[in-house]
Protein backbone atom coordinates (compact mmCIF):
# COMPACT_ATOMS: atom_id res chain seq x y z
CA MET A 1 77.23 67.78 73.47
CA ILE A 2 79.39 67.80 70.34
CA THR A 3 82.81 66.18 70.80
CA ILE A 4 85.99 66.20 68.73
CA LYS A 5 85.10 62.67 67.59
CA ASP A 6 81.83 63.97 66.16
CA VAL A 7 83.74 66.62 64.20
CA ALA A 8 86.19 64.02 62.87
CA LYS A 9 83.35 61.69 61.80
CA GLU A 10 81.42 64.49 60.06
CA ALA A 11 84.56 65.74 58.30
CA GLY A 12 85.74 62.26 57.36
CA VAL A 13 89.17 62.76 58.94
CA SER A 14 90.98 61.47 61.99
CA VAL A 15 90.69 62.96 65.48
CA ALA A 16 94.41 63.80 65.23
CA THR A 17 93.77 65.91 62.13
CA VAL A 18 90.99 67.85 63.84
CA SER A 19 93.29 68.39 66.82
CA ARG A 20 96.07 69.73 64.57
CA VAL A 21 93.63 72.13 62.92
CA LEU A 22 92.33 73.35 66.27
CA ASN A 23 95.84 73.97 67.54
CA ASN A 24 97.18 75.49 64.30
CA LYS A 25 99.90 72.86 64.06
CA GLY A 26 99.64 72.32 60.31
CA GLY A 27 100.28 68.86 58.86
CA ALA A 28 97.19 68.95 56.62
CA LYS A 29 96.40 70.21 53.16
CA PRO A 30 94.88 73.73 52.98
CA GLU A 31 91.62 72.35 51.58
CA THR A 32 91.43 69.83 54.46
CA ILE A 33 91.98 72.59 57.01
CA THR A 34 89.23 74.71 55.41
CA HIS A 35 86.89 71.70 55.33
CA VAL A 36 87.49 70.87 59.00
CA GLU A 37 87.02 74.51 60.02
CA ASN A 38 83.69 74.60 58.17
CA VAL A 39 82.53 71.45 59.94
CA ILE A 40 83.55 72.94 63.30
CA LYS A 41 81.42 76.01 62.54
CA LYS A 42 78.52 73.89 61.27
CA LEU A 43 78.42 71.74 64.39
CA ASN A 44 79.21 74.74 66.66
CA TYR A 45 81.93 72.69 68.29
CA LYS A 46 83.62 74.22 71.34
CA PRO A 47 86.90 72.61 72.46
CA ASN A 48 86.99 71.35 76.04
CA LYS A 49 89.52 73.66 77.67
CA ILE A 50 89.72 71.56 80.83
CA ALA A 51 90.59 68.46 78.83
CA LYS A 52 93.18 70.45 76.89
CA SER A 53 94.73 71.65 80.16
CA LEU A 54 94.89 68.08 81.44
CA SER A 55 96.61 66.85 78.30
CA GLU A 56 99.08 69.72 78.09
CA GLY A 57 99.62 70.19 81.84
CA SER A 58 99.00 73.94 81.56
CA SER A 59 96.21 76.40 80.80
CA ASN A 60 95.37 80.01 80.06
CA LEU A 61 94.32 80.35 83.69
CA ILE A 62 95.98 82.76 86.13
CA ALA A 63 95.27 82.34 89.83
CA LEU A 64 94.72 85.47 91.92
CA LEU A 65 94.92 85.01 95.69
CA VAL A 66 93.54 87.94 97.71
CA PRO A 67 93.14 88.33 101.49
CA THR A 68 89.53 89.56 101.50
CA LEU A 69 86.75 90.96 99.37
CA ASN A 70 85.27 92.98 102.25
CA ASN A 71 87.82 95.77 101.83
CA PRO A 72 86.64 97.76 98.76
CA PHE A 73 90.23 98.09 97.52
CA PHE A 74 90.54 94.42 96.65
CA PRO A 75 87.45 94.02 94.41
CA GLU A 76 88.72 97.05 92.47
CA LEU A 77 92.18 95.48 92.21
CA VAL A 78 90.62 92.20 91.07
CA ARG A 79 88.74 94.04 88.34
CA GLU A 80 91.93 95.70 87.06
CA ILE A 81 93.83 92.40 87.01
CA GLU A 82 90.98 90.56 85.31
CA LYS A 83 90.68 93.27 82.65
CA VAL A 84 94.36 93.09 81.69
CA ALA A 85 94.38 89.28 81.85
CA ASN A 86 91.35 89.03 79.54
CA GLU A 87 92.94 91.48 77.09
CA ASN A 88 95.86 89.07 76.85
CA GLY A 89 93.78 85.92 76.42
CA TYR A 90 93.94 84.71 80.02
CA ASN A 91 91.18 83.95 82.50
CA VAL A 92 91.42 84.59 86.25
CA TYR A 93 90.84 81.97 88.92
CA LEU A 94 89.86 84.09 91.94
CA CYS A 95 90.88 82.76 95.35
CA ASN A 96 89.56 84.70 98.37
CA SER A 97 91.43 83.45 101.44
CA ASP A 98 89.68 85.57 104.10
CA ASP A 99 93.17 85.84 105.64
CA ASP A 100 92.87 82.21 106.76
CA ARG A 101 95.88 79.90 106.43
CA MET A 102 93.69 76.82 105.95
CA LYS A 103 91.92 78.47 103.00
CA VAL A 104 95.29 79.55 101.62
CA GLU A 105 96.50 75.93 101.71
CA TYR A 106 93.32 74.79 99.98
CA TYR A 107 93.75 77.33 97.19
CA LEU A 108 97.46 76.59 96.72
CA GLU A 109 96.57 72.93 96.17
CA SER A 110 93.70 73.96 93.91
CA MET A 111 96.04 76.04 91.75
CA ILE A 112 98.10 72.92 91.10
CA ASP A 113 95.00 70.80 90.45
CA HIS A 114 93.65 73.34 87.94
CA TYR A 115 96.95 73.51 86.05
CA VAL A 116 97.12 77.31 86.34
CA SER A 117 99.99 78.81 84.39
CA GLY A 118 100.80 81.50 86.95
CA ALA A 119 99.71 82.97 90.25
CA ILE A 120 99.40 86.51 91.58
CA ILE A 121 99.70 86.31 95.36
CA ASN A 122 98.51 88.89 97.90
CA SER A 123 98.47 87.24 101.31
CA LEU A 124 100.14 87.37 104.71
CA HIS A 125 99.73 83.61 104.99
CA VAL A 126 101.90 82.56 102.05
CA ASP A 127 105.57 81.96 102.77
CA ALA A 128 108.69 81.40 100.70
CA SER A 129 108.27 77.61 100.75
CA ASP A 130 104.77 77.98 99.26
CA LEU A 131 106.14 80.05 96.39
CA ALA A 132 108.99 77.58 95.88
CA GLU A 133 106.50 74.70 95.62
CA LEU A 134 104.40 76.52 93.02
CA GLU A 135 107.49 77.40 90.98
CA LYS A 136 108.67 73.78 91.23
CA ARG A 137 105.32 72.73 89.73
CA GLY A 138 105.83 75.10 86.82
CA ILE A 139 103.48 77.79 88.14
CA ARG A 140 105.18 81.17 87.82
CA THR A 141 104.48 83.58 90.67
CA ILE A 142 104.44 87.26 91.51
CA THR A 143 103.56 88.67 94.91
CA ILE A 144 101.77 91.94 95.55
CA ASP A 145 102.49 94.09 98.55
CA ARG A 146 101.43 92.03 101.55
CA ALA A 147 104.25 89.48 101.61
CA ASN A 148 105.94 89.73 105.02
CA PHE A 149 109.20 88.16 103.89
CA GLU A 150 111.99 88.48 101.39
CA HIS A 151 111.96 86.01 98.49
CA PRO A 152 113.77 85.56 95.17
CA TYR A 153 110.64 85.63 93.00
CA SER A 154 108.96 88.52 91.19
CA ALA A 155 107.23 91.04 93.43
CA ILE A 156 105.42 94.36 93.35
CA THR A 157 105.36 96.59 96.40
CA VAL A 158 104.03 100.06 97.06
CA ASP A 159 106.05 102.53 99.13
CA HIS A 160 103.51 102.79 101.95
CA THR A 161 105.98 104.65 104.14
CA LEU A 162 106.02 107.44 101.57
CA GLY A 163 102.24 107.28 101.18
CA ALA A 164 101.60 107.80 104.88
CA GLN A 165 104.25 110.49 105.04
CA LEU A 166 102.49 112.41 102.25
CA ALA A 167 99.14 112.20 104.01
CA VAL A 168 100.36 113.28 107.45
CA THR A 169 102.61 116.01 106.06
CA HIS A 170 99.55 117.41 104.28
CA LEU A 171 97.66 117.55 107.58
CA ILE A 172 100.54 119.11 109.51
CA ARG A 173 102.08 121.45 106.96
CA ASP A 174 99.18 122.39 104.71
CA GLU A 175 96.29 122.26 107.18
CA LYS A 176 98.20 123.21 110.37
CA CYS A 177 96.82 120.26 112.32
CA ASN A 178 98.45 119.70 115.71
CA ASN A 179 96.40 116.88 117.29
CA ILE A 180 96.29 113.85 114.97
CA VAL A 181 94.68 110.46 115.47
CA PHE A 182 96.13 107.60 113.44
CA ILE A 183 93.86 104.58 113.00
CA SER A 184 96.34 101.93 111.91
CA GLY A 185 95.81 98.48 110.48
CA PRO A 186 96.74 95.30 112.41
CA LYS A 187 100.03 95.49 114.30
CA ASN A 188 101.56 92.50 112.47
CA GLU A 189 100.60 93.55 108.94
CA LYS A 190 103.55 94.79 106.89
CA SER A 191 101.74 97.52 104.97
CA ALA A 192 100.26 98.80 108.25
CA ILE A 193 103.72 98.83 109.82
CA ASP A 194 105.10 100.75 106.84
CA ARG A 195 102.30 103.33 107.14
CA LEU A 196 103.05 103.73 110.85
CA THR A 197 106.69 104.36 109.93
CA GLY A 198 105.61 107.05 107.45
CA PHE A 199 103.36 108.60 110.09
CA THR A 200 106.32 108.81 112.48
CA LEU A 201 108.63 110.30 109.84
CA ALA A 202 106.14 113.05 109.07
CA LEU A 203 105.87 113.87 112.78
CA ASN A 204 109.65 114.07 113.06
CA GLU A 205 109.72 116.59 110.21
CA ALA A 206 106.99 118.78 111.70
CA ARG A 207 107.98 122.37 112.49
CA HIS A 208 105.52 122.69 115.36
CA PRO A 209 104.55 120.37 118.24
CA VAL A 210 101.95 117.75 117.29
CA LYS A 211 99.95 115.65 119.71
CA THR A 212 99.15 112.14 118.52
CA HIS A 213 97.07 109.14 119.42
CA ILE A 214 97.41 105.76 117.71
CA CYS A 215 94.74 103.07 117.72
CA TYR A 216 94.48 99.85 115.77
CA GLY A 217 91.77 98.56 113.46
CA ASP A 218 91.38 95.62 111.11
CA PHE A 219 90.99 97.59 107.85
CA GLY A 220 87.20 97.21 108.12
CA THR A 221 84.71 100.10 108.11
CA ALA A 222 83.38 99.09 111.53
CA SER A 223 86.80 99.36 113.16
CA GLY A 224 87.22 102.94 111.87
CA TYR A 225 83.76 103.78 113.19
CA GLU A 226 84.24 102.11 116.60
CA ASN A 227 87.69 103.59 117.22
CA THR A 228 86.52 107.11 116.39
CA LYS A 229 83.32 106.72 118.40
CA ALA A 230 85.28 105.50 121.43
CA LEU A 231 87.64 108.51 121.28
CA ILE A 232 84.73 110.94 121.05
CA GLU A 233 82.85 109.30 123.93
CA LYS A 234 85.98 109.45 126.09
CA GLY A 235 86.20 113.18 125.43
CA ARG A 236 89.56 112.98 123.68
CA SER A 237 90.17 116.05 121.55
CA PHE A 238 91.67 115.87 118.04
CA ASP A 239 91.63 117.99 114.93
CA SER A 240 92.43 115.34 112.32
CA ILE A 241 92.32 111.62 111.62
CA PHE A 242 94.57 109.66 109.29
CA CYS A 243 93.29 106.16 108.56
CA ALA A 244 95.39 103.32 107.12
CA ASN A 245 92.72 102.63 104.52
CA ASP A 246 89.59 104.21 103.06
CA ALA A 247 87.18 101.72 104.60
CA MET A 248 88.22 102.81 108.11
CA ALA A 249 88.17 106.46 107.03
CA ILE A 250 84.55 106.06 105.92
CA GLY A 251 83.76 104.58 109.34
CA ALA A 252 85.51 107.52 111.04
CA MET A 253 83.51 110.01 108.96
CA ARG A 254 80.27 108.26 109.96
CA ALA A 255 81.16 108.49 113.68
CA CYS A 256 81.97 112.19 113.38
CA HIS A 257 78.68 112.80 111.60
CA GLU A 258 76.71 110.98 114.29
CA PHE A 259 78.24 113.16 117.01
CA GLY A 260 77.71 116.38 115.08
CA ILE A 261 81.41 116.92 114.38
CA LYS A 262 81.86 118.73 111.08
CA VAL A 263 84.34 117.45 108.50
CA PRO A 264 86.61 119.22 107.52
CA SER A 265 85.94 122.43 109.52
CA GLU A 266 86.31 120.72 112.92
CA VAL A 267 88.09 117.47 112.05
CA LYS A 268 90.03 116.73 108.88
CA ILE A 269 90.18 113.14 107.62
CA VAL A 270 92.52 111.40 105.17
CA GLY A 271 92.22 107.77 104.07
CA TYR A 272 94.41 105.40 102.08
CA ASP A 273 93.68 103.39 98.87
CA ASN A 274 91.72 105.96 96.85
CA ILE A 275 88.83 103.59 96.21
CA SER A 276 86.17 104.71 93.73
CA LEU A 277 83.73 105.51 96.55
CA ALA A 278 86.13 108.15 97.93
CA SER A 279 85.16 110.69 95.28
CA TYR A 280 81.43 110.13 95.97
CA MET A 281 81.49 110.56 99.75
CA TYR A 282 80.20 113.75 101.34
CA PRO A 283 82.50 115.43 101.84
CA THR A 284 84.68 113.77 99.23
CA LEU A 285 87.46 111.78 100.89
CA SER A 286 91.13 112.75 100.62
CA SER A 287 93.13 109.59 100.14
CA VAL A 288 96.48 108.11 99.18
CA ASP A 289 96.27 106.48 95.76
CA GLN A 290 98.30 103.28 95.82
CA CYS A 291 98.22 102.74 92.07
CA LYS A 292 95.85 99.78 91.72
CA GLU A 293 95.64 100.28 87.94
CA ASP A 294 99.45 100.21 87.68
CA ILE A 295 99.63 97.20 90.01
CA GLY A 296 97.09 95.26 87.98
CA ARG A 297 98.69 95.99 84.63
CA LEU A 298 102.24 95.37 85.83
CA ALA A 299 101.39 92.16 87.72
CA VAL A 300 99.66 90.55 84.75
CA ASN A 301 102.18 91.67 82.14
CA GLU A 302 105.15 90.55 84.23
CA LEU A 303 103.51 87.20 84.96
CA ILE A 304 102.72 86.57 81.29
CA GLN A 305 106.34 87.28 80.38
CA LEU A 306 107.45 84.74 82.99
CA ILE A 307 104.96 82.17 81.66
CA LYS A 308 106.00 82.64 78.04
CA ASN A 309 109.72 82.95 78.78
CA PRO A 310 110.57 80.54 81.62
CA LYS A 311 114.22 81.60 81.56
CA ASN A 312 113.39 85.25 82.29
CA LYS A 313 114.81 86.52 85.55
CA GLN A 314 112.36 87.54 88.26
CA LYS A 315 112.03 91.27 88.89
CA GLN A 316 111.23 93.38 91.95
CA TYR A 317 109.18 96.56 91.53
CA GLN A 318 108.31 99.36 93.94
CA LEU A 319 105.63 101.87 93.03
CA GLU A 320 105.24 105.36 94.47
CA PRO A 321 101.79 106.38 95.73
CA LYS A 322 100.20 109.82 95.30
CA LEU A 323 98.08 111.88 97.66
CA VAL A 324 94.72 112.92 96.24
CA ILE A 325 93.44 115.93 98.19
CA ARG A 326 89.67 116.31 98.40
CA ASN A 327 87.22 118.09 100.69
CA SER A 328 87.51 115.88 103.78
CA SER A 329 90.86 117.45 104.64
CA THR A 330 90.59 120.91 103.12
CA ILE A 331 87.99 123.25 101.70
CA ASN A 332 90.25 123.60 98.65
CA GLY A 333 90.23 119.94 97.59
CA GLY A 334 90.88 118.58 94.13
CA SER A 335 94.67 118.47 93.71
CA ILE A 336 97.18 115.66 93.53
CA ASN A 337 100.49 115.83 95.36
CA GLU A 338 103.15 113.59 93.90
């Protein structure tokens, strides 16, 4: 493996000169710089980025802490964040916590050990003291959506109350549904709580009586399937299902199919997240788009500004979701309600 010492020896200069050339710090004659650059190309020398991080105490590495990769929304969010980070010369250190506090603690320590420059945090198991410790270590932070607490650092949230309200209003007002099942996420999860609030607001605005039934899932496909299957087997009647994410909506659609219940003519279904798979389901799945492209771009750009300008003030953002209407909730799918 070629080292910086090998380059210096071949070029007949000091290691310090090679280092200055590599880091564009000047201090050498133009012909020396050209000579060293030619030697670097000749030897195909690649600087050791880890060693550089150790010496400088920072890196071009951004940590991304996510709660799970089982929910299709998060791999798509990871892809968006990675794309924008790479466009700006940063690499992403992916940390999948599986919603486990012990894994979160491991990754928080690992972020410090890897000299990451910043961290994008999406976890219920990170608290204000964790963020304060990262910031104290010079790691700038921005949280996405799932933080269950107020904090003084940069944050991006989505108005999930509005998102759920759009979905349920569509079922009640546009599709004249009057017997709605809501398959919520976990009771202690902030975004699930916000969606339940939006569900309730839409009911309060309804101009005709609406029967409801609320059950709780874990955002996994199986929980959408099992909850819907249980309702059908118990003989409970309903004309629509609103699920707190697309994975559970896909499970609900599968249960309806197994029992011969036609979607959307007998039961209308709306999900939440607008994952890529939603437009390839049969029927195509109506869903609330919670702006993952906007989240990814904004999170990375804001974090880079904080990294490059340490004195910048932290900012709080709230994004508005949109309802994408497809064939699972109406025979006239294909529009977007903003």
